[in-house]
mmCIF file of C-alpha atoms in Angstrom:
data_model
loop_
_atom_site.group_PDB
_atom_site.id
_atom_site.type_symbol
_atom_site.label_atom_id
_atom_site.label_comp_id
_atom_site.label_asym_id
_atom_site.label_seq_id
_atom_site.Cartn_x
_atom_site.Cartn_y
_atom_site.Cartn_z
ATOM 1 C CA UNK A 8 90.349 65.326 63.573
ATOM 2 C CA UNK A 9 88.632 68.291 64.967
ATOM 3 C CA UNK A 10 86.284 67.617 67.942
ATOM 4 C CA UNK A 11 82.868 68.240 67.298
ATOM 5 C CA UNK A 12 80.920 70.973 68.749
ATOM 6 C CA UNK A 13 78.857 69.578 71.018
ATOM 7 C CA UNK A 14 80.988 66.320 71.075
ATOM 8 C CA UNK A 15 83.546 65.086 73.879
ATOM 9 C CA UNK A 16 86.168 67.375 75.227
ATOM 10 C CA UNK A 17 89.304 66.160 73.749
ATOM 11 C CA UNK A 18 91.628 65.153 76.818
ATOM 12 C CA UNK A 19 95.444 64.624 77.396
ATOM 13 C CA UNK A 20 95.616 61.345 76.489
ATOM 14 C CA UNK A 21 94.079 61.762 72.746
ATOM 15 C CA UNK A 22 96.891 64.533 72.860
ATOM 16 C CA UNK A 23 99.314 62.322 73.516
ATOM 17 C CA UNK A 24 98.067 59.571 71.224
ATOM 18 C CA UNK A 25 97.967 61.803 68.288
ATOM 19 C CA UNK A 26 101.750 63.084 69.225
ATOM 20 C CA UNK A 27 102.871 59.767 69.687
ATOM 21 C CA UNK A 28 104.369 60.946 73.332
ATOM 22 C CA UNK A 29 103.638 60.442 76.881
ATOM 23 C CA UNK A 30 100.977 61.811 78.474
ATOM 24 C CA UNK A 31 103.787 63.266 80.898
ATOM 25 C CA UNK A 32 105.195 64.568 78.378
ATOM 26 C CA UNK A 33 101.975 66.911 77.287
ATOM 27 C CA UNK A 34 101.277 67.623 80.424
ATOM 28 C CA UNK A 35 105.048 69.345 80.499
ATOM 29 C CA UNK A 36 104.544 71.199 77.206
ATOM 30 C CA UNK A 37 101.243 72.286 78.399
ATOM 31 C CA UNK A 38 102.157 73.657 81.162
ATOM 32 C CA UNK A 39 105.428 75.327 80.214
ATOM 33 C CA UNK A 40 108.060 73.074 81.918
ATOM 34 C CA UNK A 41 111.642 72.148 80.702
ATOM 35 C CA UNK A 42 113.071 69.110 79.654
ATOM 36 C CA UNK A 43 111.031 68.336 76.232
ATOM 37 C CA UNK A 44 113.390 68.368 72.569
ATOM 38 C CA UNK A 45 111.528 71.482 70.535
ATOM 39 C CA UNK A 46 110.762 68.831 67.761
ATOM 40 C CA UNK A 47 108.544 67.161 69.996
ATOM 41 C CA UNK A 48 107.429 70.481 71.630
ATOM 42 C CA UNK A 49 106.305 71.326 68.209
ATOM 43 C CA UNK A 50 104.535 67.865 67.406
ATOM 44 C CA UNK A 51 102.257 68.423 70.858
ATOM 45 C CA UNK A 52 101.739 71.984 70.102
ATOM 46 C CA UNK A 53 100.323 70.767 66.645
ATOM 47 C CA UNK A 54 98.405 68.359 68.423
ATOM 48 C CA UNK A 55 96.811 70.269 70.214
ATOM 49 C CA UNK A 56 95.626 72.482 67.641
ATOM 50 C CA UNK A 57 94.400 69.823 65.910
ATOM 51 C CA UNK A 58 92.300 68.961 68.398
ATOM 52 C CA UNK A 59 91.115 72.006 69.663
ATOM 53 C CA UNK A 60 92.513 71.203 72.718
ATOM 54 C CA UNK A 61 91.936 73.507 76.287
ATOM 55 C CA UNK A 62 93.650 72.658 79.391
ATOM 56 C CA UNK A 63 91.645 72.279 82.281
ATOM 57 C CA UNK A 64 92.856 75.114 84.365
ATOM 58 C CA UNK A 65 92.222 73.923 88.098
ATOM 59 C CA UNK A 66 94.726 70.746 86.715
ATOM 60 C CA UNK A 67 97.195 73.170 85.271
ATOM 61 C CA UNK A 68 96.940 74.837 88.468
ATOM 62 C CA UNK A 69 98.297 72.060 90.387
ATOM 63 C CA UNK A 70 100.780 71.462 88.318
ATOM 64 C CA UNK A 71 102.099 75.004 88.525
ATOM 65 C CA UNK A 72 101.371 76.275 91.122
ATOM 66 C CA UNK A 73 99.844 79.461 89.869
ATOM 67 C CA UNK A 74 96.021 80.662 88.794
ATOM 68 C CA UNK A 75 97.140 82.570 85.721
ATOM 69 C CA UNK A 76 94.898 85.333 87.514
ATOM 70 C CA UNK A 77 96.016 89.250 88.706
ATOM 71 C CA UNK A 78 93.753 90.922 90.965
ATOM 72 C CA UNK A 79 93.466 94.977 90.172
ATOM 73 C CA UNK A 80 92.336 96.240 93.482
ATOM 74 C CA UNK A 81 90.889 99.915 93.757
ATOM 75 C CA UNK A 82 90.939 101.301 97.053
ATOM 76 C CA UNK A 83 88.007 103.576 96.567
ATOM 77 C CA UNK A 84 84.008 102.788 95.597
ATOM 78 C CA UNK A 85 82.735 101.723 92.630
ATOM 79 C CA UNK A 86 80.685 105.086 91.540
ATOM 80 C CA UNK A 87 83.697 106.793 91.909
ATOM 81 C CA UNK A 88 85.837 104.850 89.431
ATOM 82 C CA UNK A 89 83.325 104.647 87.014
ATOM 83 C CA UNK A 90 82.490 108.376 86.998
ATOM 84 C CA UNK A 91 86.573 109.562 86.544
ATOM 85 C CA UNK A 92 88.118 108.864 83.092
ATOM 86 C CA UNK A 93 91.229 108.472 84.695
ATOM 87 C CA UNK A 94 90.709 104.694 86.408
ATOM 88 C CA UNK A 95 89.302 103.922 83.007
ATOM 89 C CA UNK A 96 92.134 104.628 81.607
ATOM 90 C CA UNK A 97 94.646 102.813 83.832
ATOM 91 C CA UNK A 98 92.865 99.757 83.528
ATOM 92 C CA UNK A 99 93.084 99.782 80.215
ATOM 93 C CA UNK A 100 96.589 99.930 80.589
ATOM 94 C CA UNK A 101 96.479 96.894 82.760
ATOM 95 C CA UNK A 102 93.934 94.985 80.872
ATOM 96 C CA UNK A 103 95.780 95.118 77.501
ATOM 97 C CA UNK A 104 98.741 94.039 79.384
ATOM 98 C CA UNK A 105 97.778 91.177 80.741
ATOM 99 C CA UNK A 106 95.317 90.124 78.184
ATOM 100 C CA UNK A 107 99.301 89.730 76.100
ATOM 101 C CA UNK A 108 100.561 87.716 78.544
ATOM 102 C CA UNK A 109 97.782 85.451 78.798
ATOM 103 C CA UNK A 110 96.621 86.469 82.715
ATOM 104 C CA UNK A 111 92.891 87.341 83.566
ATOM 105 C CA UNK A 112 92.180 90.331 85.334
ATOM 106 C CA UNK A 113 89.965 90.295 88.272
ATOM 107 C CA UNK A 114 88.777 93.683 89.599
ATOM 108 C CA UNK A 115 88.254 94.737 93.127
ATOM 109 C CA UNK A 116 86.703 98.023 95.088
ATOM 110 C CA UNK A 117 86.373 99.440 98.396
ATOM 111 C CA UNK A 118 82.829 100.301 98.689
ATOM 112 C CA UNK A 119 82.852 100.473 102.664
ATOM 113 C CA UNK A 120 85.139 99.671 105.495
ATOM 114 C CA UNK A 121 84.206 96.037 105.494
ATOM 115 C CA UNK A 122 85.179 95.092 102.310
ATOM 116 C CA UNK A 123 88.790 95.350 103.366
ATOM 117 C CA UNK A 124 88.263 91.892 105.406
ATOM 118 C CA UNK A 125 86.556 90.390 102.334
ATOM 119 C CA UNK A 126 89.571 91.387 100.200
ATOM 120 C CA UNK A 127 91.689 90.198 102.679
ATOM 121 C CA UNK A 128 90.547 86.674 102.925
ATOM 122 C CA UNK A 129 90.355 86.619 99.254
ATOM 123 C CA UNK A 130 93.784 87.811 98.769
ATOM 124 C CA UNK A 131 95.582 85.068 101.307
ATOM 125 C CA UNK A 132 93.311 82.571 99.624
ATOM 126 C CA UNK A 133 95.485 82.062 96.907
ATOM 127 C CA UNK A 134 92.887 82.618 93.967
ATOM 128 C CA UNK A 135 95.364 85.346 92.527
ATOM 129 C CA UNK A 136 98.958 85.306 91.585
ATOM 130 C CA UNK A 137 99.402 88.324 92.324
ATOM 131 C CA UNK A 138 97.762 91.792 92.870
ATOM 132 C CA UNK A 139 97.836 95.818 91.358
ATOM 133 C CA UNK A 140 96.576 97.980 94.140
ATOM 134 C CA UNK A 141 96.210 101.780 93.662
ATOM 135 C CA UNK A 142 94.152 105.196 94.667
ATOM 136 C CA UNK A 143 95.290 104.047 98.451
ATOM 137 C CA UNK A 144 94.898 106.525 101.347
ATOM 138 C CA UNK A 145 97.341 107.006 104.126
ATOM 139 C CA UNK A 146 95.217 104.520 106.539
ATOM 140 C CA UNK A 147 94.920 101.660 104.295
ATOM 141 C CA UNK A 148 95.617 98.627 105.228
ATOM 142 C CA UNK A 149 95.599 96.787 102.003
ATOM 143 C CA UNK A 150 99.363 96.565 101.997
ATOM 144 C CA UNK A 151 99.972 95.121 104.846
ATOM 145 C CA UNK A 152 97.524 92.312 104.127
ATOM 146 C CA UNK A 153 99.130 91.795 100.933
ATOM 147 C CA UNK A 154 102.301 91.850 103.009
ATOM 148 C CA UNK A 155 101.125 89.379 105.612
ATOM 149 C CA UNK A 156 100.278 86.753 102.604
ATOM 150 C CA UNK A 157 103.490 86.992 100.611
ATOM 151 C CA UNK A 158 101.627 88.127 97.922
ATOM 152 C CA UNK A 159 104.131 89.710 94.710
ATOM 153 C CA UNK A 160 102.168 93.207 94.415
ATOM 154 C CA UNK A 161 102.905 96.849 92.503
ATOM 155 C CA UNK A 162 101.311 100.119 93.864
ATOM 156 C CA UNK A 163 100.006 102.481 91.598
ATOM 157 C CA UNK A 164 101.175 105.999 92.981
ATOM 158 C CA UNK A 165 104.279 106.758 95.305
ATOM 159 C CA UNK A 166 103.439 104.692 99.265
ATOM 160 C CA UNK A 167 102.506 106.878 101.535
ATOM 161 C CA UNK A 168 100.543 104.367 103.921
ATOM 162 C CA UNK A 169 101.498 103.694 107.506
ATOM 163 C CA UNK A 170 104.489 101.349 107.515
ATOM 164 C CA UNK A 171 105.050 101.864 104.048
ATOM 165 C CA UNK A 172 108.899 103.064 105.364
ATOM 166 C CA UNK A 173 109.254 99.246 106.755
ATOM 167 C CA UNK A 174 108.318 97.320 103.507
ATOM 168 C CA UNK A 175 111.805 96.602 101.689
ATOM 169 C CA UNK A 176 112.200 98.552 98.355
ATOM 170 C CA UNK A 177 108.001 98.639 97.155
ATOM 171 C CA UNK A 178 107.528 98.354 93.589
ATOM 172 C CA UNK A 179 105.594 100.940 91.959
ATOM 173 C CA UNK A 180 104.833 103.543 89.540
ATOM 174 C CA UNK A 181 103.861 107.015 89.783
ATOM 175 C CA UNK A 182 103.988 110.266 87.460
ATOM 176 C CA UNK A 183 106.262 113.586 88.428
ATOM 177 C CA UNK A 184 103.491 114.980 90.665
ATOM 178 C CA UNK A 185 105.651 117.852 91.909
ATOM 179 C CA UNK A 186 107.036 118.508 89.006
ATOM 180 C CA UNK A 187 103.886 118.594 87.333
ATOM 181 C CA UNK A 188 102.603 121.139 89.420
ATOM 182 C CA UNK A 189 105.532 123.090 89.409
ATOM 183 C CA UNK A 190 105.105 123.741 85.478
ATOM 184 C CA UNK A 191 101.664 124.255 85.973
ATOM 185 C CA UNK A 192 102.205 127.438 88.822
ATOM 186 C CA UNK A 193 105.239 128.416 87.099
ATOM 187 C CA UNK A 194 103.217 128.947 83.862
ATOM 188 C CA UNK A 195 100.356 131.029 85.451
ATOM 189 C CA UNK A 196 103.304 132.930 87.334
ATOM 190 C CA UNK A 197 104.768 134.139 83.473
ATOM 191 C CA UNK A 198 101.491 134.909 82.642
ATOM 192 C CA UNK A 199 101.752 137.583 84.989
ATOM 193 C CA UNK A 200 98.945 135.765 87.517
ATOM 194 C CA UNK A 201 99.944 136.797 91.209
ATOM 195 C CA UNK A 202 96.643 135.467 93.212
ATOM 196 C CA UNK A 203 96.849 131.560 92.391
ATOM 197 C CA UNK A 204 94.498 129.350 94.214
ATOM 198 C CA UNK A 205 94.914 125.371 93.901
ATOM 199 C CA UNK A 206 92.659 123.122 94.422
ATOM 200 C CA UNK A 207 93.786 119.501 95.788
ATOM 201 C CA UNK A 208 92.803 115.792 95.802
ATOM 202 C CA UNK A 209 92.130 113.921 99.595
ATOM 203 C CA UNK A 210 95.588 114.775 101.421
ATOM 204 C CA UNK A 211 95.474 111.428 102.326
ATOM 205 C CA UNK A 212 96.978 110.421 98.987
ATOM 206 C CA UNK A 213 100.258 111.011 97.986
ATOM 207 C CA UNK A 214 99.747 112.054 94.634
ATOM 208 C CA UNK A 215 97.954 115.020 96.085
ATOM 209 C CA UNK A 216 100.778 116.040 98.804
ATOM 210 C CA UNK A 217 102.930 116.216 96.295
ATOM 211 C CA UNK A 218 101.064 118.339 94.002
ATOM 212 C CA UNK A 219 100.357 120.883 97.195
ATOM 213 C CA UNK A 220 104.356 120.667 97.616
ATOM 214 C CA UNK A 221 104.834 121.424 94.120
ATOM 215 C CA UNK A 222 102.131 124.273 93.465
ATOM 216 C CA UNK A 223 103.871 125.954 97.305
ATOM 217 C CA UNK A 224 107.817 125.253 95.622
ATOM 218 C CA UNK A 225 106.331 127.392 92.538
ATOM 219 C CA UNK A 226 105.263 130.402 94.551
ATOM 220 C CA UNK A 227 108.279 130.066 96.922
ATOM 221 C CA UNK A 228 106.708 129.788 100.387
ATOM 222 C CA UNK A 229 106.658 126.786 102.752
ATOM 223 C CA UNK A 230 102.610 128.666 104.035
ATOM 224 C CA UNK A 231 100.744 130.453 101.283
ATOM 225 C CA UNK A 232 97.642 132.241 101.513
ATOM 226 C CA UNK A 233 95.473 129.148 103.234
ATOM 227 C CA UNK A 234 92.321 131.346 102.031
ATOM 228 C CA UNK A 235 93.865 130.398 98.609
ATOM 229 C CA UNK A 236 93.869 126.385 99.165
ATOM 230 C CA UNK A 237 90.823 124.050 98.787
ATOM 231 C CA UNK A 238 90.466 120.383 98.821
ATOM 232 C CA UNK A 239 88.129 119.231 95.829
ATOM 233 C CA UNK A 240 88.122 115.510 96.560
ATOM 234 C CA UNK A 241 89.424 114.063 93.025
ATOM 235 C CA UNK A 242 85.611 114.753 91.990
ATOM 236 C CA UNK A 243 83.508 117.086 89.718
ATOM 237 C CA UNK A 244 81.202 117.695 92.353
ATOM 238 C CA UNK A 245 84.006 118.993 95.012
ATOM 239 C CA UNK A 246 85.804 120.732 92.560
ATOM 240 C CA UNK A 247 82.489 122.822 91.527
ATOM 241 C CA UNK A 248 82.744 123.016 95.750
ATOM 242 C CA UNK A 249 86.054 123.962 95.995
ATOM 243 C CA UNK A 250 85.969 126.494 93.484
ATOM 244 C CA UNK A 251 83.023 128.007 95.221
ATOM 245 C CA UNK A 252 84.510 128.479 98.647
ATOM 246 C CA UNK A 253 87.915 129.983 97.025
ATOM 247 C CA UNK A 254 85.566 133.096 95.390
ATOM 248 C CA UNK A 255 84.189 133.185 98.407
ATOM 249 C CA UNK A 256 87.171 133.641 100.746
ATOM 250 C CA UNK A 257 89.506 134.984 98.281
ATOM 251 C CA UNK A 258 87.160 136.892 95.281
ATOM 252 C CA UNK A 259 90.297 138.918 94.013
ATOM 253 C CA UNK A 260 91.912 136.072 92.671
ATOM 254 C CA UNK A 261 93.485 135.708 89.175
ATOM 255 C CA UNK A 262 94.181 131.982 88.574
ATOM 256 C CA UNK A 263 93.730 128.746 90.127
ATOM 257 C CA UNK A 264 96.255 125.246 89.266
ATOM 258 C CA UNK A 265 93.338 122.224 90.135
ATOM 259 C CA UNK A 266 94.908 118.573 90.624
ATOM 260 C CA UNK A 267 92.850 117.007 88.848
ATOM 261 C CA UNK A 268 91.214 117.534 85.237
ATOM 262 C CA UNK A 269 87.630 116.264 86.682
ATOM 263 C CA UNK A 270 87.875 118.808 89.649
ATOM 264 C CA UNK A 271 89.157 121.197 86.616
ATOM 265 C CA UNK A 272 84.996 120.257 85.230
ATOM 266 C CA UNK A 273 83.102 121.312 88.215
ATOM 267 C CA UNK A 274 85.908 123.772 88.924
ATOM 268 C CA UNK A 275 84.835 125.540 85.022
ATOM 269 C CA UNK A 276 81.004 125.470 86.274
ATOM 270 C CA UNK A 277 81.099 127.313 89.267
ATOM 271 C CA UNK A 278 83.117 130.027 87.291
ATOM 272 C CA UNK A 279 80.603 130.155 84.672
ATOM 273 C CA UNK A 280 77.541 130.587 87.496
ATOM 274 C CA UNK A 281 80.012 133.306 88.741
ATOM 275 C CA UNK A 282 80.429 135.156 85.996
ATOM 276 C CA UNK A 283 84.162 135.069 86.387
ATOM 277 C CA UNK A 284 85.252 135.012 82.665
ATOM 278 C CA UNK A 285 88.050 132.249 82.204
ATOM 279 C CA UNK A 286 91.030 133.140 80.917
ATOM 280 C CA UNK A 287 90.496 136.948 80.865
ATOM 281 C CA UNK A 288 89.848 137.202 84.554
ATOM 282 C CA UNK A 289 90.327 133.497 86.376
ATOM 283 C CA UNK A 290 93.239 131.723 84.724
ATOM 284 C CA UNK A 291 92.844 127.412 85.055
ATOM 285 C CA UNK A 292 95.181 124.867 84.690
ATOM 286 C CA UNK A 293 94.218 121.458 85.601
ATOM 287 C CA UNK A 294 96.338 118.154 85.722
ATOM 288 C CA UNK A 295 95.892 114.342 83.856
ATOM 289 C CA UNK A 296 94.820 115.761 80.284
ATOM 290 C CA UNK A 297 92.328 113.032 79.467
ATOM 291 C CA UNK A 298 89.842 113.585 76.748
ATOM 292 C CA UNK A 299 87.324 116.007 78.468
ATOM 293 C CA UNK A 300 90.089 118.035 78.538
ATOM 294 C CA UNK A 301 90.287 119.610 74.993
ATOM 295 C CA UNK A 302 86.260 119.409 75.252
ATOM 296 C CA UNK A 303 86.390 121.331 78.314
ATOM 297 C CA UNK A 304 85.128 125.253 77.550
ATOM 298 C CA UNK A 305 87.268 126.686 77.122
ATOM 299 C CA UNK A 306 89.468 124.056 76.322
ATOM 300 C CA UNK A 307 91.303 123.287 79.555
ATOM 301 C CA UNK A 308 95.488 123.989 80.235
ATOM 302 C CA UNK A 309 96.646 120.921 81.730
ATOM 303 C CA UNK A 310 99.432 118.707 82.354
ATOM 304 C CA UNK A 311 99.906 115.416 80.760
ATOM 305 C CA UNK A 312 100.758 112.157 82.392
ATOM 306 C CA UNK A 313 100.170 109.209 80.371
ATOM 307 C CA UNK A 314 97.849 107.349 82.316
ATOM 308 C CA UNK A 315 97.580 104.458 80.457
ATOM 309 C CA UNK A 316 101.326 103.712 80.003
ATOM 310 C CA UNK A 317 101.559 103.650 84.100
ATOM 311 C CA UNK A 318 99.007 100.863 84.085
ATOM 312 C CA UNK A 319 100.764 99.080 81.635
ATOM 313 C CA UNK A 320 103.800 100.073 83.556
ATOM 314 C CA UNK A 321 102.116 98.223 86.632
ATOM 315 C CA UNK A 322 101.312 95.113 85.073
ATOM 316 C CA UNK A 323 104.487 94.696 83.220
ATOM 317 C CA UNK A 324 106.051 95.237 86.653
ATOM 318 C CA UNK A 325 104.129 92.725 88.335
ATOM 319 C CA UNK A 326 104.255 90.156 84.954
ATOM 320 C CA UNK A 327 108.571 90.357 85.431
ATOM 321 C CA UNK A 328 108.046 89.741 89.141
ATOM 322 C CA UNK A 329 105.684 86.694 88.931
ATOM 323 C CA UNK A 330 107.971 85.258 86.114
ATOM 324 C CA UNK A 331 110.976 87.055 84.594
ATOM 325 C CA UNK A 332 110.729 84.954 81.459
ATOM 326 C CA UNK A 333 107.050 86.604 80.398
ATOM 327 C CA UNK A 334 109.034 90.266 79.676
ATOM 328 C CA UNK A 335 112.711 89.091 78.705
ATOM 329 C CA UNK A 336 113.533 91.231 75.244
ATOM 330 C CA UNK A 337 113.831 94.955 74.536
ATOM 331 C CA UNK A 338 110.715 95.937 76.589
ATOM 332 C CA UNK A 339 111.898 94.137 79.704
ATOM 333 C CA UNK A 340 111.596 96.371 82.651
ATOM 334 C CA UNK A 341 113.954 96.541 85.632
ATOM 335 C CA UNK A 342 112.544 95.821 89.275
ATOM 336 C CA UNK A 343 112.211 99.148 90.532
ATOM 337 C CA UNK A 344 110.071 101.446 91.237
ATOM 338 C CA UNK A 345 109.430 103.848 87.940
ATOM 339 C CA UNK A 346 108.631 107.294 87.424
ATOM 340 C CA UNK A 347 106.914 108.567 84.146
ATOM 341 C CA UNK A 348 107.305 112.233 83.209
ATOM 342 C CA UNK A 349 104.537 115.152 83.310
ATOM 343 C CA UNK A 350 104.395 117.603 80.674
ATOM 344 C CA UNK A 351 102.089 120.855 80.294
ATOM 345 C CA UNK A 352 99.992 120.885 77.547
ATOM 346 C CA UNK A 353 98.855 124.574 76.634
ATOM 347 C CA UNK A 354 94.915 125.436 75.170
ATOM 348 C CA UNK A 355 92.756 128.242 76.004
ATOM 349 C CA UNK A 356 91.977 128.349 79.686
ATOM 350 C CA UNK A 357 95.196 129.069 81.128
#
């Protein structure tokens, strides 16, 4: 007794006829509540096959109390996320995460300073369940509007925004930045490289403080050269920049760590217009070790974090906290904040 095509939606109550229960009763199976035997959970469940049947979800809503939606909000604009392979790769993360657990995904950028209002209202509007924020800066005040409407969220990268020290125990997940970086210095350093530049992301963002930390805990001073540091913006274009203004101020250097494998692109081109052979005189190491990496020429020393698994790291985060039951089993995760490892991964440029 499959419906038809372009015939009538099939509704509760022909569930509930065809199950020989209550239309209560559906409604609780439906929806996921207790209290039904598992014989008759079954019987609705095959009902509802049967039928073809879809809840409606604005009913299931009120019933539940939740919009079985996540938003993914992006504190940065949209040509930026969809020129750097790394967001593309977190989201996949995400996406394939939620997609199992039955949750839609609704994505959100910054594109100016108004937006943030826009998001806001959105946000305390309770269209979303909850919400994955990430790539904020130090003044953003997307988590303190997330705050300010109770709304369950995980950060993507280690808080650094103002009053992140007075939210109680934030949930999120971030990669060994500064430990990253340290391999990456310590392995131009036993190359025998002495004059190592590094070029950084916005210091805005934590992820690129603590890759500056790391690179100056390498080389053992609190203040190295400042001719010998340049901030690339997390983009091709400052990275071909950045790379530009270090030859400039500092021409006898041997190597340079860049915090980002995109930076580590434009970074490659500016050494090329140079003439400044790569590795024989200008030693690179970058840092994410996404696919233009091994396409890179020469094929770029970076260091690996696995950007996908932190997005699914997010969302499973945020899944447990909406409802521990979606992530009970051996791939449960505990509520806390979780740090994936960085690893150098050695090719020709470095």
């Amino acid at each position: 007794m499959v419906s038809e095509p372009n015939g009538p939606r099939p509704t509760l109550e022909a569930v509930a006829a065809l199950a020989g229960v209550s239309r209560a009763t559906v409604s609780r199976v439906v929806n996921g509540g207790a209290g039904v035997r598992a014989a008759v959970q079954e019987r609705v469940r095959q009902a509802v096959t049967e039928l073809g049947y879809v809840p409606n979800s604005a009913a299931r809503s009120l019933v539940t109390r939740r919009t079985g939606a996540v938003a993914v909000v992006i504190a940065e604009p949209e040509t930026r996320v969809f020129s750097d392979p790394f967001f593309g790769r977190q989201l996949r993360g995400i996406s394939r995460e939620l997609a199992a657990a039955d949750t839609q995904l609704l994505l959100m950028f910054v594109e100016h300073r108004d937006d943030y209002d826009r998001i806001g209202r959105y946000l305390s509007a309770g269209h979303v369940d909850g919400a994955l924020m990430f790539s904020l800066h130090r003044d953003d005040p997307l988590p303190a509007m997330a705050e300010r409407a109770g709304l369950p969220t995980v950060y993507g990268g280690r808080p650094g925004w103002a009053g992140a020290d007075r939210v109680p125990r934030p949930l999120y997940v971030d990669t060994d930045n500064r430990g990253g970086a340290r391999q990456a210095v310590r392995h131009l350093l036993g190359r025998g490289r002495r004059r190592i530049a590094v070029i950084t992301g916005p210091l805005d963002q934590t992820s690129a403080v603590d890759r500056l930390d790391g690179y100056r805990e390498a080389l053992g001073t609190a203040e190295p050269d400042p001719r010998l540091i340049a901030d690339g913006g997390f983009t091709a274009h400052g990275g071909e920049r950045a790379m530009a203004e270090l030859l400039d101020a500092a021409p006898d250097l041997d190597a340079v760590f860049i915090c980002s494998d995109l930076m580590a692109s434009g970074a490659l081109r500016t050494l090329r217009a140079r003439g400044r052979r790569v590795p024989e005189e200008v030693a690179v190491v970058g840092y994410d070790d996404l696919e233009p990496a091994a396409w890179a020429d020469p094929p770029l020393t970076t260091v690996r974090q696995d950007v996908e698994e932190m997005g699914r790291l997010m969302a499973r985060l945020l899944l447990r906290l909406l409802d521990p039951r979606k992530t009970e089993g051996s791939d449960a995760v505990e509520l806390a904040p979780v740090i994936t490892e960085a690893r150098l991964v050695v090719r020709e440029s470095g």
